[in-house]
Structure formats: structure tokens, C-alpha cells
Amino acid sequence: METIIVKDNIEGGKKAFELIKSGMAEGAKVLGLATGSTPVPMYKAMVESELDFSDMVALNLDEYFGLAADNPQSYHYFMEEQLFSHKPFKETYIPNGLGEEKSECARYDQVIVDHPIDIQILGIGTNAHIGFNEPGTSFDTTTRKVALTESTIESNKRNFDTVEEVPRYAYSMGIQSILSAKKIILMAFGEEKAEAIKKTLEGPVTEEVPASVLQQHGNVVLIVDEAAAKLIQQ
């Protein structure tokens, strides 16, 4: 894994955008996108750029189960607000939070087959989850409905009025789906991510540390600020 240490999340977002820009210049057509606070500066850089995304396809990692696309807490809504309403894409795909489990997972797996991901953007949880693939997730998983852990629910409650409103399930790309991307860019900012980054980079590859599987991928760029990088060997 190539590791790039930046000053803060703003610089990190701009760096990720530059990697997307250069990837598009080299022929990338499909972006795998993430939600949450981590990629927001990257989306801001994309929106403020001159780049035209109208020939690009976007696939999102996940969506809360039980939330409609027009729910302000849904990832559909988030992506429209942060990116898609400002920069139109040729096609955008996000799991349908109201879809029936078996058919929706099969549908999204087919979307990934039909649109192989050139560049996948990832954040990372404090427990090293990627997407909603929590510790213990098999590395050969594809799209499925997952139960969110208490730590993930706790982390996500800042976006809801009460913790009771946080969905307990989500549809998520599996780890095998993520690893199918030609290039992966993982961003992590803040001291609370330092332990997860250390285990991802330097620990054994284990399903108890989902992001550690990225050690087995041939093209990963890790963008971290100084706080998130403080435990890794430099």
C-alpha cells in the first residue's frame, strides 16, 4: 500500500480528488463512492472542479435498510446533496433501502458485474470496517444485508435526532466486491482512526480487521492525516 500523509482532511480530500482526476485521464469510467464525513472534502473538490463527470458511472458502497431514497438520512439523499445534484453522472447506482433482500442483493451484485469499478473510495471505521463489513465478515462476501454493530450505531447517531432513529441494518457491498476494484483509495482522518490504520497496514490479515485484507490488493493508496498516522512506522 502506498501511504500519503497529509496535514488535514481538507488536504486529504484534495489529494483524493487529484487521484480521481488522473485516473479519469487514464481512462477510468466507474467510480465506487462512499458516504460519511470522510469523503466530504473530496466531494467539495469534485464539485468545485472543471471536471465533467457526465460520461462517468458511480456505484455507492451501501445504504441504510428501511430508508427511502428521499429520506434526508438516506445515503441517496447524502449523495445528491454532496455531489450528484452539482455534477451530473451518466449513471448512478445506490442500493435500494426499501428493496426486498434477496432480489436487491442480486440486483446490486449484477450492477457491479456490469460496471467494473475502476477507482473505489473507502473510509474506515474505528473497528477497521470498510463499507458496512464489520469485524468477522468473510473476505468472500458480496452484496448483502448486514446488522450494524453497537459501535457503528453509536458513531452514526450524530446524524440522527436520537440513537433510536439510527437504522440497525444496511445493504452493503461485500469485501469481495470492494476488492474487485482496479484501484482503491482509503482515507482516514483523526486520532480515533489511528489504531485501525495501524492494524490495517501492519497487522496480520484477518477477518477480525476487515480493512487488513487491503494488504492483498495490488493497487491501494492510503491517505491519512498526521493524527491517524501516528501509530504507524514511518
mmCIF file of N, CA and C in Angstrom, residues 35 61-65 75 129-135 137 144 146-149 152-153 156 167 169-173 178:
data_model
loop_
_atom_site.group_PDB
_atom_site.id
_atom_site.type_symbol
_atom_site.label_atom_id
_atom_site.label_comp_id
_atom_site.label_asym_id
_atom_site.label_seq_id
_atom_site.Cartn_x
_atom_site.Cartn_y
_atom_site.Cartn_z
ATOM 1 N N THR A 35 -19.907 7.223 1.708
ATOM 2 C CA THR A 35 -20.614 8.300 2.398
ATOM 3 C C THR A 35 -19.934 8.566 3.741
ATOM 4 N N LEU A 61 -21.224 2.300 -2.035
ATOM 5 C CA LEU A 61 -20.940 1.130 -1.205
ATOM 6 C C LEU A 61 -22.168 0.570 -0.513
ATOM 7 N N ASP A 62 -23.040 1.449 -0.013
ATOM 8 C CA ASP A 62 -24.053 0.960 0.924
ATOM 9 C C ASP A 62 -25.233 1.917 1.044
ATOM 10 N N GLU A 63 -26.257 1.435 1.741
ATOM 11 C CA GLU A 63 -27.449 2.226 2.044
ATOM 12 C C GLU A 63 -28.135 1.626 3.269
ATOM 13 N N TYR A 64 -28.683 2.481 4.090
ATOM 14 C CA TYR A 64 -29.444 2.003 5.244
ATOM 15 C C TYR A 64 -30.672 1.207 4.801
ATOM 16 N N PHE A 65 -30.896 0.078 5.434
ATOM 17 C CA PHE A 65 -32.083 -0.723 5.172
ATOM 18 C C PHE A 65 -33.295 -0.040 5.808
ATOM 19 N N TYR A 75 -28.502 7.503 2.250
ATOM 20 C CA TYR A 75 -27.280 7.784 1.506
ATOM 21 C C TYR A 75 -27.578 8.275 0.087
ATOM 22 N N HIS A 129 -13.807 -1.421 10.002
ATOM 23 C CA HIS A 129 -14.760 -1.867 8.986
ATOM 24 C C HIS A 129 -14.615 -1.032 7.720
ATOM 25 N N ILE A 130 -14.905 -1.637 6.583
ATOM 26 C CA ILE A 130 -14.951 -0.944 5.290
ATOM 27 C C ILE A 130 -16.315 -1.239 4.672
ATOM 28 N N GLY A 131 -16.950 -0.203 4.112
ATOM 29 C CA GLY A 131 -18.367 -0.332 3.827
ATOM 30 C C GLY A 131 -19.045 -0.573 5.174
ATOM 31 N N PHE A 132 -20.013 -1.474 5.206
ATOM 32 C CA PHE A 132 -20.578 -1.908 6.492
ATOM 33 C C PHE A 132 -20.125 -3.341 6.786
ATOM 34 N N ASN A 133 -18.937 -3.679 6.331
ATOM 35 C CA ASN A 133 -18.379 -5.000 6.595
ATOM 36 C C ASN A 133 -17.654 -4.977 7.940
ATOM 37 N N GLU A 134 -18.353 -5.441 8.959
ATOM 38 C CA GLU A 134 -17.865 -5.359 10.326
ATOM 39 C C GLU A 134 -16.880 -6.494 10.629
ATOM 40 N N PRO A 135 -16.120 -6.381 11.726
ATOM 41 C CA PRO A 135 -15.196 -7.456 12.107
ATOM 42 C C PRO A 135 -15.890 -8.820 12.119
ATOM 43 N N THR A 137 -16.500 -10.407 9.239
ATOM 44 C CA THR A 137 -17.057 -10.602 7.901
ATOM 45 C C THR A 137 -16.114 -11.436 7.049
ATOM 46 N N ARG A 144 -24.948 -7.760 0.543
ATOM 47 C CA ARG A 144 -25.860 -8.438 1.462
ATOM 48 C C ARG A 144 -26.413 -7.450 2.483
ATOM 49 N N VAL A 146 -26.711 -6.420 6.264
ATOM 50 C CA VAL A 146 -25.863 -6.627 7.438
ATOM 51 C C VAL A 146 -26.471 -5.961 8.664
ATOM 52 N N ALA A 147 -26.250 -6.563 9.814
ATOM 53 C CA ALA A 147 -26.635 -5.963 11.092
ATOM 54 C C ALA A 147 -25.497 -5.057 11.541
ATOM 55 N N LEU A 148 -25.821 -3.830 11.894
ATOM 56 C CA LEU A 148 -24.794 -2.884 12.321
ATOM 57 C C LEU A 148 -24.430 -3.133 13.784
ATOM 58 N N THR A 149 -23.146 -3.015 14.085
ATOM 59 C CA THR A 149 -22.699 -3.206 15.468
ATOM 60 C C THR A 149 -23.066 -1.984 16.307
ATOM 61 N N THR A 152 -20.873 0.998 15.563
ATOM 62 C CA THR A 152 -21.229 1.709 14.337
ATOM 63 C C THR A 152 -22.491 2.535 14.535
ATOM 64 N N ILE A 153 -23.474 1.975 15.220
ATOM 65 C CA ILE A 153 -24.701 2.722 15.534
ATOM 66 C C ILE A 153 -24.361 3.959 16.355
ATOM 67 N N ASN A 156 -22.788 6.601 14.177
ATOM 68 C CA ASN A 156 -23.707 7.196 13.206
ATOM 69 C C ASN A 156 -24.819 8.020 13.843
ATOM 70 N N PRO A 167 -30.852 3.393 11.875
ATOM 71 C CA PRO A 167 -31.194 2.055 11.392
ATOM 72 C C PRO A 167 -30.253 0.993 11.957
ATOM 73 N N TYR A 169 -29.855 -1.997 10.374
ATOM 74 C CA TYR A 169 -29.396 -2.825 9.264
ATOM 75 C C TYR A 169 -29.056 -1.940 8.068
ATOM 76 N N ALA A 170 -28.246 -2.480 7.185
ATOM 77 C CA ALA A 170 -27.908 -1.772 5.942
ATOM 78 C C ALA A 170 -27.642 -2.797 4.853
ATOM 79 N N TYR A 171 -27.801 -2.372 3.611
ATOM 80 C CA TYR A 171 -27.285 -3.131 2.483
ATOM 81 C C TYR A 171 -25.867 -2.641 2.224
ATOM 82 N N SER A 172 -24.946 -3.565 2.027
ATOM 83 C CA SER A 172 -23.553 -3.185 1.802
ATOM 84 C C SER A 172 -22.900 -4.063 0.751
ATOM 85 N N MET A 173 -22.079 -3.452 -0.097
ATOM 86 C CA MET A 173 -21.170 -4.246 -0.918
ATOM 87 C C MET A 173 -20.355 -5.126 0.018
ATOM 88 N N ILE A 178 -15.604 -5.106 -3.033
ATOM 89 C CA ILE A 178 -14.673 -3.991 -2.891
ATOM 90 C C ILE A 178 -13.325 -4.331 -3.523
#
